[in-house]
Tab-separated table of C-alpha atoms and ligand atoms in Angstrom:
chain	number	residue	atom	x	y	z
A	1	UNK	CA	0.000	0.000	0.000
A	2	UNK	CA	1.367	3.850	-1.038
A	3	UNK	CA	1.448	6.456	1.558
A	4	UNK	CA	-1.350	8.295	1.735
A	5	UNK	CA	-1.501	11.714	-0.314
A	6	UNK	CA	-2.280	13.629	3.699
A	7	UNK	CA	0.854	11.960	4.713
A	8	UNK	CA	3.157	12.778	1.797
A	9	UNK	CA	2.637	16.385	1.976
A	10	UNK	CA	2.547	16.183	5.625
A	11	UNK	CA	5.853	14.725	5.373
A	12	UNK	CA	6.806	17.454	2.545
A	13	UNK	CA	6.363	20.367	4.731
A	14	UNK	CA	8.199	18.905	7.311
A	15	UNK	CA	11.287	18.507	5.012
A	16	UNK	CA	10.845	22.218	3.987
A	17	UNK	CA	10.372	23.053	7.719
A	18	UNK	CA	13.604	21.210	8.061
A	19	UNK	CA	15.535	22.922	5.903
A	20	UNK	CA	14.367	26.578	7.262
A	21	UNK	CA	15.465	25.840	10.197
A	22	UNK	CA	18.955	24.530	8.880
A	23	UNK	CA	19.614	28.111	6.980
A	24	UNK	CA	18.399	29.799	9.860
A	25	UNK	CA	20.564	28.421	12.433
A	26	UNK	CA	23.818	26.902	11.015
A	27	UNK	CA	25.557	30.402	10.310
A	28	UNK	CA	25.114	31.384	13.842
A	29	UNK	CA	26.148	28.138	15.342
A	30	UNK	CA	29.276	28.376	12.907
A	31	UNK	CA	29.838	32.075	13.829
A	32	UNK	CA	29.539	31.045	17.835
A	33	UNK	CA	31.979	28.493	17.071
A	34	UNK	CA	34.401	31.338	14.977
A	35	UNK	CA	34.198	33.406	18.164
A	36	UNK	CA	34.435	31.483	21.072
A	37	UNK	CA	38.097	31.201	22.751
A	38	UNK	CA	38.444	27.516	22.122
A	39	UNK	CA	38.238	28.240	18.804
A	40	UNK	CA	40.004	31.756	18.502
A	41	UNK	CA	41.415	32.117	14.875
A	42	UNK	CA	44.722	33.710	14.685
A	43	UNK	CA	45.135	37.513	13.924
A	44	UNK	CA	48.335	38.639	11.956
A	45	UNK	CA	48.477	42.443	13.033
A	46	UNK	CA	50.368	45.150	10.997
A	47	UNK	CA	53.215	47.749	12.699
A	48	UNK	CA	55.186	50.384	10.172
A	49	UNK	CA	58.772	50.984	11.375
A	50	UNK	CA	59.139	54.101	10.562
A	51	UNK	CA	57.903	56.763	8.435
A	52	UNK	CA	59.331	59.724	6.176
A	53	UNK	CA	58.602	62.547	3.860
A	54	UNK	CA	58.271	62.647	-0.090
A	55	UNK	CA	61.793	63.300	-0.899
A	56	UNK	CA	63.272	61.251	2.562
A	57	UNK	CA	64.556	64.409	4.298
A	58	UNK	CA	62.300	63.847	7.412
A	59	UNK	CA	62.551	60.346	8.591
A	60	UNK	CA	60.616	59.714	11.773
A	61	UNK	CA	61.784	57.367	14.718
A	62	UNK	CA	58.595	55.612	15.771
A	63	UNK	CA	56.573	52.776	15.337
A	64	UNK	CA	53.242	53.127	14.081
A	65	UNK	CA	51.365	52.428	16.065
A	66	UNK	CA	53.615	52.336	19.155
A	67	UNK	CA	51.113	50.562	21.423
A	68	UNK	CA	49.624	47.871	19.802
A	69	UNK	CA	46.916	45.088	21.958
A	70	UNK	CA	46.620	41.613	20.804
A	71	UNK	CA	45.608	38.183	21.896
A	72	UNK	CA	47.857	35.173	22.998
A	73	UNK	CA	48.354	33.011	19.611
A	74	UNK	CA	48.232	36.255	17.195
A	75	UNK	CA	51.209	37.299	15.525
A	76	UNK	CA	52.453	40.899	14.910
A	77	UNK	CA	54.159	41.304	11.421
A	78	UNK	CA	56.525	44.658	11.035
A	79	UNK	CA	56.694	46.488	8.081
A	80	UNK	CA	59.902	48.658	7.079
A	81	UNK	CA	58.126	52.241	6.048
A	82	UNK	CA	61.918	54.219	5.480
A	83	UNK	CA	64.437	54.696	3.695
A	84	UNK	CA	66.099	55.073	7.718
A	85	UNK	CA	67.089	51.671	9.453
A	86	UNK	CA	65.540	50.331	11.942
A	87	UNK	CA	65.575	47.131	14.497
A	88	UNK	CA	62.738	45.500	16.218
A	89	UNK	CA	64.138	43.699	19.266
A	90	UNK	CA	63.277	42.319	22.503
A	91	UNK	CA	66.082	42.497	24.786
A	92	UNK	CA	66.782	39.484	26.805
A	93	UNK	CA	65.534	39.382	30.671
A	94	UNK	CA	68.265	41.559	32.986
A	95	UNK	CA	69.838	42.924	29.363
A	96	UNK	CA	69.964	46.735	29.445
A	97	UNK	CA	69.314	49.165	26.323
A	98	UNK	CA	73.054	50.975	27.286
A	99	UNK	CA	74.802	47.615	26.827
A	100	UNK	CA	73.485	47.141	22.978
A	101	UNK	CA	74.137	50.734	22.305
A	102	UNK	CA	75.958	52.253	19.983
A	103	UNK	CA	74.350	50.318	16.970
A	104	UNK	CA	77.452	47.916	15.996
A	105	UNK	CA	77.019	47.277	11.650
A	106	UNK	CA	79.666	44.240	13.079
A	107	UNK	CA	77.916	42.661	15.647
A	108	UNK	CA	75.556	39.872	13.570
A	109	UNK	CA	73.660	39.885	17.122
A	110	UNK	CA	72.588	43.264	15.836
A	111	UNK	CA	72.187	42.846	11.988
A	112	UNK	CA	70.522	40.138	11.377
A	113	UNK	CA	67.353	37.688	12.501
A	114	UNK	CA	67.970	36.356	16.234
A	115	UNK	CA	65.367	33.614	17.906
A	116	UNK	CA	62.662	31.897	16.120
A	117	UNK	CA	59.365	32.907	14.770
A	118	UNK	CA	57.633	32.488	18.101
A	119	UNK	CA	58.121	34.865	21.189
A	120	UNK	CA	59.320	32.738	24.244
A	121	UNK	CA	58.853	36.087	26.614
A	122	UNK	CA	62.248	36.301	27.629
A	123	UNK	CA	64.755	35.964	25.523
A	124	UNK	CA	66.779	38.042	22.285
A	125	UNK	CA	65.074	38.619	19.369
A	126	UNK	CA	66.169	40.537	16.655
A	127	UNK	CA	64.823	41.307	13.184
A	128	UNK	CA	67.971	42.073	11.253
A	129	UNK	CA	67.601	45.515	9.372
A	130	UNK	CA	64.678	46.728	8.488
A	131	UNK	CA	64.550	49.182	5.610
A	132	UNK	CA	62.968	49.993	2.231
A	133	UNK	CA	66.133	50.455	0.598
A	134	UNK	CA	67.185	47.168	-1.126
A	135	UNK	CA	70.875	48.119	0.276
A	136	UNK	CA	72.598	48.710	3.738
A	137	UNK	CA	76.160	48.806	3.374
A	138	UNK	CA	78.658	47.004	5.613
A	139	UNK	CA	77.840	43.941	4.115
A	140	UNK	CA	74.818	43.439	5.508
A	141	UNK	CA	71.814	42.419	3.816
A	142	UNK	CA	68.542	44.429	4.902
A	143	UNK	CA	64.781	43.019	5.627
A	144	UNK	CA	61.518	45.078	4.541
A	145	UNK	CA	59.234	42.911	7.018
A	146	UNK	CA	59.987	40.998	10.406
A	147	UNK	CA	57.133	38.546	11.938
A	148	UNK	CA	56.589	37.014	15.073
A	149	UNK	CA	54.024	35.168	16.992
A	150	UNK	CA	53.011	35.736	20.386
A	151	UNK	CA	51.872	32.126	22.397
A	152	UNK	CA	52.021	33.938	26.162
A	153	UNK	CA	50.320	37.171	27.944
A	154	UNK	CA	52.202	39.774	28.782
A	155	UNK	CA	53.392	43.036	28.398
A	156	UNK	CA	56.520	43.290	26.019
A	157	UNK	CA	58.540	46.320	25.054
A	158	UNK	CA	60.663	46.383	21.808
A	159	UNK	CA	63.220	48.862	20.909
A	160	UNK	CA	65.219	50.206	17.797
A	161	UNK	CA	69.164	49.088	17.975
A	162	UNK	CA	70.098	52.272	15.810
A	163	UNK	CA	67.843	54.668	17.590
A	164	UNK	CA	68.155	53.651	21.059
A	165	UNK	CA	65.789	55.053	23.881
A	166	UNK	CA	64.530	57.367	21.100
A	167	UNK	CA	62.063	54.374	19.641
A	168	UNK	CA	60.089	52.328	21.600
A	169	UNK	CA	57.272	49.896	20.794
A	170	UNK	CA	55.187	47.789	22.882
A	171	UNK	CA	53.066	44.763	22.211
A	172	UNK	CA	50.755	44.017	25.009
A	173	UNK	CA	49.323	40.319	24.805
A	174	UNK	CA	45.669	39.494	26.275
A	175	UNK	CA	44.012	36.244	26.899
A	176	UNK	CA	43.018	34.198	23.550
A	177	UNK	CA	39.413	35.353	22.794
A	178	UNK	CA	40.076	38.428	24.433
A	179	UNK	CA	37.766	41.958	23.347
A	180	UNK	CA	40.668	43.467	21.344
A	181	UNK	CA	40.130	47.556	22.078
A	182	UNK	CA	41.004	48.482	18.710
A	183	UNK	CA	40.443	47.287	14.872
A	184	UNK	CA	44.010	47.328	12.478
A	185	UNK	CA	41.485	49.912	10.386
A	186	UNK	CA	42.103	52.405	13.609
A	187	UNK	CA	45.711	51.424	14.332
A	188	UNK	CA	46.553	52.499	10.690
A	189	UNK	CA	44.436	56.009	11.234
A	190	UNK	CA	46.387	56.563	14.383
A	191	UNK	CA	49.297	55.781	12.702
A	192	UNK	CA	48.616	58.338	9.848
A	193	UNK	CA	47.711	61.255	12.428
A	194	UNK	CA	51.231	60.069	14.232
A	195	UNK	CA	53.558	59.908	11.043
A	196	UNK	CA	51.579	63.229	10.239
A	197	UNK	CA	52.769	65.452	13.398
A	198	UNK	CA	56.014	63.378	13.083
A	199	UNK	CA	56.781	65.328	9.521
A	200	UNK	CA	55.372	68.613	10.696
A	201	UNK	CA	57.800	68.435	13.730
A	202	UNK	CA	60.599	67.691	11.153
A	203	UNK	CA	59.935	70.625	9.099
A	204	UNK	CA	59.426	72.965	11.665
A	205	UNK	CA	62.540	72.001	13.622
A	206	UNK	CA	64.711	72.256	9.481
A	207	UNK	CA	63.492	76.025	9.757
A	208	UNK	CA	64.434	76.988	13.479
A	209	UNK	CA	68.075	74.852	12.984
A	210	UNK	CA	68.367	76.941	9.281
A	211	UNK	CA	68.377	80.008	12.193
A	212	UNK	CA	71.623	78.671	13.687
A	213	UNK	CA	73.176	78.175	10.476
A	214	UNK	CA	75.818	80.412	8.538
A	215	UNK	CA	78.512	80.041	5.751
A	216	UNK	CA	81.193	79.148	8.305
A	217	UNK	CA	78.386	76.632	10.482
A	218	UNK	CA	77.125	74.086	8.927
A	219	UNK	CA	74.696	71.499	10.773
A	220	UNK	CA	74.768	68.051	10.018
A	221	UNK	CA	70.663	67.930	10.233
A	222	UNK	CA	69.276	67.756	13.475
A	223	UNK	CA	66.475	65.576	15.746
A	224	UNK	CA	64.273	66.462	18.518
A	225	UNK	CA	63.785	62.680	19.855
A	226	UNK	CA	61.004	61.682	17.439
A	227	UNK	CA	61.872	63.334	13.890
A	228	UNK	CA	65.006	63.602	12.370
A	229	UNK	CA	66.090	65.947	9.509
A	230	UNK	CA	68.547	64.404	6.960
A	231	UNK	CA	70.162	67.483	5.276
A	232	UNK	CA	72.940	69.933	5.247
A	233	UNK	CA	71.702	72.962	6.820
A	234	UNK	CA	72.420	74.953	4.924
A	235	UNK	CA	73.775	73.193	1.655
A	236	UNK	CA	75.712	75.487	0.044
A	237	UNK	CA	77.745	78.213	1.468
A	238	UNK	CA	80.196	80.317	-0.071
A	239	UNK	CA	83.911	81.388	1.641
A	240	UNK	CA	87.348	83.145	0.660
A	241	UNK	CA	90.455	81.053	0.271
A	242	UNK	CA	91.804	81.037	3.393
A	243	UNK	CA	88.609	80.776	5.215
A	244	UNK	CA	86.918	77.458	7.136
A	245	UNK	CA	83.889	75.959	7.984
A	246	UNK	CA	82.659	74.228	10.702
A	247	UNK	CA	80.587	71.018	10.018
A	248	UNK	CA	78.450	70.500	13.468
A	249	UNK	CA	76.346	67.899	14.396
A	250	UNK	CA	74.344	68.979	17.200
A	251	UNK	CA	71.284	65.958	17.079
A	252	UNK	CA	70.431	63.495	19.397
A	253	UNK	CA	70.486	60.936	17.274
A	254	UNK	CA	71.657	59.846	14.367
A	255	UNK	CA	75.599	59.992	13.265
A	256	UNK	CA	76.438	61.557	10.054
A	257	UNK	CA	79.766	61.901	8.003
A	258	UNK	CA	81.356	65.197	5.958
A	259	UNK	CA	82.737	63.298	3.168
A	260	UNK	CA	84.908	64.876	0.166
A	261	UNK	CA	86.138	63.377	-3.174
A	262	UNK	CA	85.598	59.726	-3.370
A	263	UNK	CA	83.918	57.785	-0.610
A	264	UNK	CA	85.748	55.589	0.905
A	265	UNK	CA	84.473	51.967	1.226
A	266	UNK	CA	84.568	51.853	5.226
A	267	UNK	CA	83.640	55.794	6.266
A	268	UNK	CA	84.422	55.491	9.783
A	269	UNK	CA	88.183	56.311	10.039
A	270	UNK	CA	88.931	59.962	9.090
A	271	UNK	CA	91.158	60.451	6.242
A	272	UNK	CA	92.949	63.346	4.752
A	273	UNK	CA	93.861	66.766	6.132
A	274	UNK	CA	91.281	68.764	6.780
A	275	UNK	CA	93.690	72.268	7.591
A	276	UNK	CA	94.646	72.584	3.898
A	277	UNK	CA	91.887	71.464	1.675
A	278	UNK	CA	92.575	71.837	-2.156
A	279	UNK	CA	90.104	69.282	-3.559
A	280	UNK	CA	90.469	65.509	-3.593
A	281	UNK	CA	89.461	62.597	-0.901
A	282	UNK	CA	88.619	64.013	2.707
A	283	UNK	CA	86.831	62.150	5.358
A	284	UNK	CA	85.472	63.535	8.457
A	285	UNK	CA	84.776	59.765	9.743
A	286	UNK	CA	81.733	59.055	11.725
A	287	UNK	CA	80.552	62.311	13.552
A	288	UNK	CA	77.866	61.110	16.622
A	289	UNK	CA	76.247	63.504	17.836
A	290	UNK	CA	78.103	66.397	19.337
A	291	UNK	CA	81.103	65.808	17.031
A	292	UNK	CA	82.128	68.858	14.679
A	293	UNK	CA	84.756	68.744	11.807
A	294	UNK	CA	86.425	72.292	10.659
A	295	UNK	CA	87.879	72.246	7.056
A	296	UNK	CA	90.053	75.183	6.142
A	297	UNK	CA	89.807	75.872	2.224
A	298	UNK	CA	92.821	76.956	0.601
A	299	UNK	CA	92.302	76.816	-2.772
A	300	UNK	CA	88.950	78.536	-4.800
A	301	UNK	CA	86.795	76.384	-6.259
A	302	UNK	CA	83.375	74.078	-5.903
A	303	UNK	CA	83.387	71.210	-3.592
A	304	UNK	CA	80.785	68.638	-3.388
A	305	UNK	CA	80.658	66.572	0.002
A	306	UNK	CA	77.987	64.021	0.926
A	307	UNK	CA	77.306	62.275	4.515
A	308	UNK	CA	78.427	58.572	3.761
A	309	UNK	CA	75.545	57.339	5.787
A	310	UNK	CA	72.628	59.250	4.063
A	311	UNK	CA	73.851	60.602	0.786
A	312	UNK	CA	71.225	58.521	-0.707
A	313	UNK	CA	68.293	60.479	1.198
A	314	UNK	CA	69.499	63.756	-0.560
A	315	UNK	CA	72.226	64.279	2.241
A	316	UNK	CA	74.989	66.514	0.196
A	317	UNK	CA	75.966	69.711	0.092
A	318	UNK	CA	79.015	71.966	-1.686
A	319	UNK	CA	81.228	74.704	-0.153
A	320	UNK	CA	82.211	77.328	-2.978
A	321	UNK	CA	85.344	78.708	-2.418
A	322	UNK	CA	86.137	82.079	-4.145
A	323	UNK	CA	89.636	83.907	-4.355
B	1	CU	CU1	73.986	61.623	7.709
């Protein structure tokens, strides 16, 4: 005997029924599943290291953003956003900041990747050198991005090798599952207002250092902790045979060279004689900061001089020597 036509559709609308329900409730029960902490899916999160202006003269020691909150499992991935070097690195527990600094281009410690891809919580870890520029010099071979995953809660602070106490970072680490208090959409719009005030610092600190400037001073740029300015100030200046000028770098932070004729392969030692300049090779070596270098000129003429370390930013300049 065949069902009964009552039964059939009775059995027709259940399936229908059925299959409501299905599409009404699977995509929450999935989405409950996406969201609860036993089944907390990964984030990678996004930090810039760094940020400059159009044509690299402002280059800004920060990380964007400089605070960044994620949960235990996620990773943080660092992108290199200058044409300026910079580290990401945990220091190990008890290590000080003063005992990695200055930046050492020899130490391999310093210059390239240290510790694995996952963050123990107390040991070195080191990203190499992170910069746009497909070059470093010294023999060392730069990084654009640096990655690594945090398993543990905590709070952990990062620094910059080559910038010191000047650039900071921390990534604090919540439970997995945790709220996070802000979206990467918002990190990147804080770290667009940042780089922002970052480059109008720069610009107005170029115009109050031009100020201190004359044809027998020259600055080697200049920083006020957070932005630095990568030129001459001021580029050209003019003198009599006879006369000298005084190459100053009064910054914070970064070192700089004055750097006649051709440039020498290592530009730390000094080379030449700076009392009698008549053209040719002339090396202030590396200048930190609060270093000068006084060149006496005593023959007329146009001399081009870069910094060693940042020519390729734009950092050159020429002293004109007339009779
Ligand atoms: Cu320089």
């Amino acid at each position: 005997m065949s069902p009964s036509p009552t039964y059939r559709r009775e059995r027709r609308v259940l399936q229908l029924l059925l299959a409501f329900l299905i599409a009404l409730f699977l995509p929450a029960a999935l989405m409950g599943a996406a969201t609860s902490p036993a089944h907390h899916h990964p984030v990678t999160w996004r930090v810039l290291a760094g940020n400059q202006s159009h044509d690299l003269a402002i280059q800004g020691m920060s990380y964007l953003p400089k605070n960044i909150w994620i949960d235990a499992g996620d990773t943080v991935h660092w992108v290199a956003n200058s044409a300026e070097p910079h580290t990401v690195t945990f220091l190990a527990a008890g290590q000080t900041l003063a005992s990695t600094q200055p930046f050492n281009p020899g130490n391999p410690q310093q210059t390239t990747v240290v510790g694995g891809s996952s963050y123990d919580g107390h040991s070195y870890y080191n990203s190499g050198v992170l910069t746009t520029e497909a070059q470093f010099g010294f023999g060392i071979t730069p990084v654009q991005s640096y990655s690594l995953r945090f398993p543990h809660r905590g709070t952990f602070t990062y620094w910059c090798l080559l910038h010191g106490a000047a650039m900071k970072g921390v990534v604090h680490v919540q439970r997995a599952g945790a709220h996070y208090p802000y979206t990467q959409r918002q990190y990147d719009a804080q770290g667009v207002r940042a780089a922002n005030r970052i480059l109008s610092d720069g610009y107005d600190l170029w115009e109050e250092t031009a100020e201190h400037a004359s044809n027998h001073r020259v600055l080697e740029g200049n920083d006020d902790g957070t932005a630095m300015v990568m030129r001459f100030i001021r580029p050209t200046v003019h003198v009599r045979v006879g006369q000298s000028v005084t190459f100053a770098n009064i910054g914070m932070g970064a070192p700089h060279t004055v750097t006649f004729g051709q440039e020498p392969p290592n530009p730390f030692p000094p080379s030449g004689d700076p009392k009698h300049y008549a053209g040719g090779n002339l090396n202030s070596g590396i200048q930190p900061p609060g270093a000068s270098f006084t060149v006496t000129f005593t023959k007329e003429g146009t001399f081009s001089y870069i910094c060693a370390l940042h020519d390729y930013m734009g950092m050159v300049g020429k002293v004109v020597v007339e009779d």
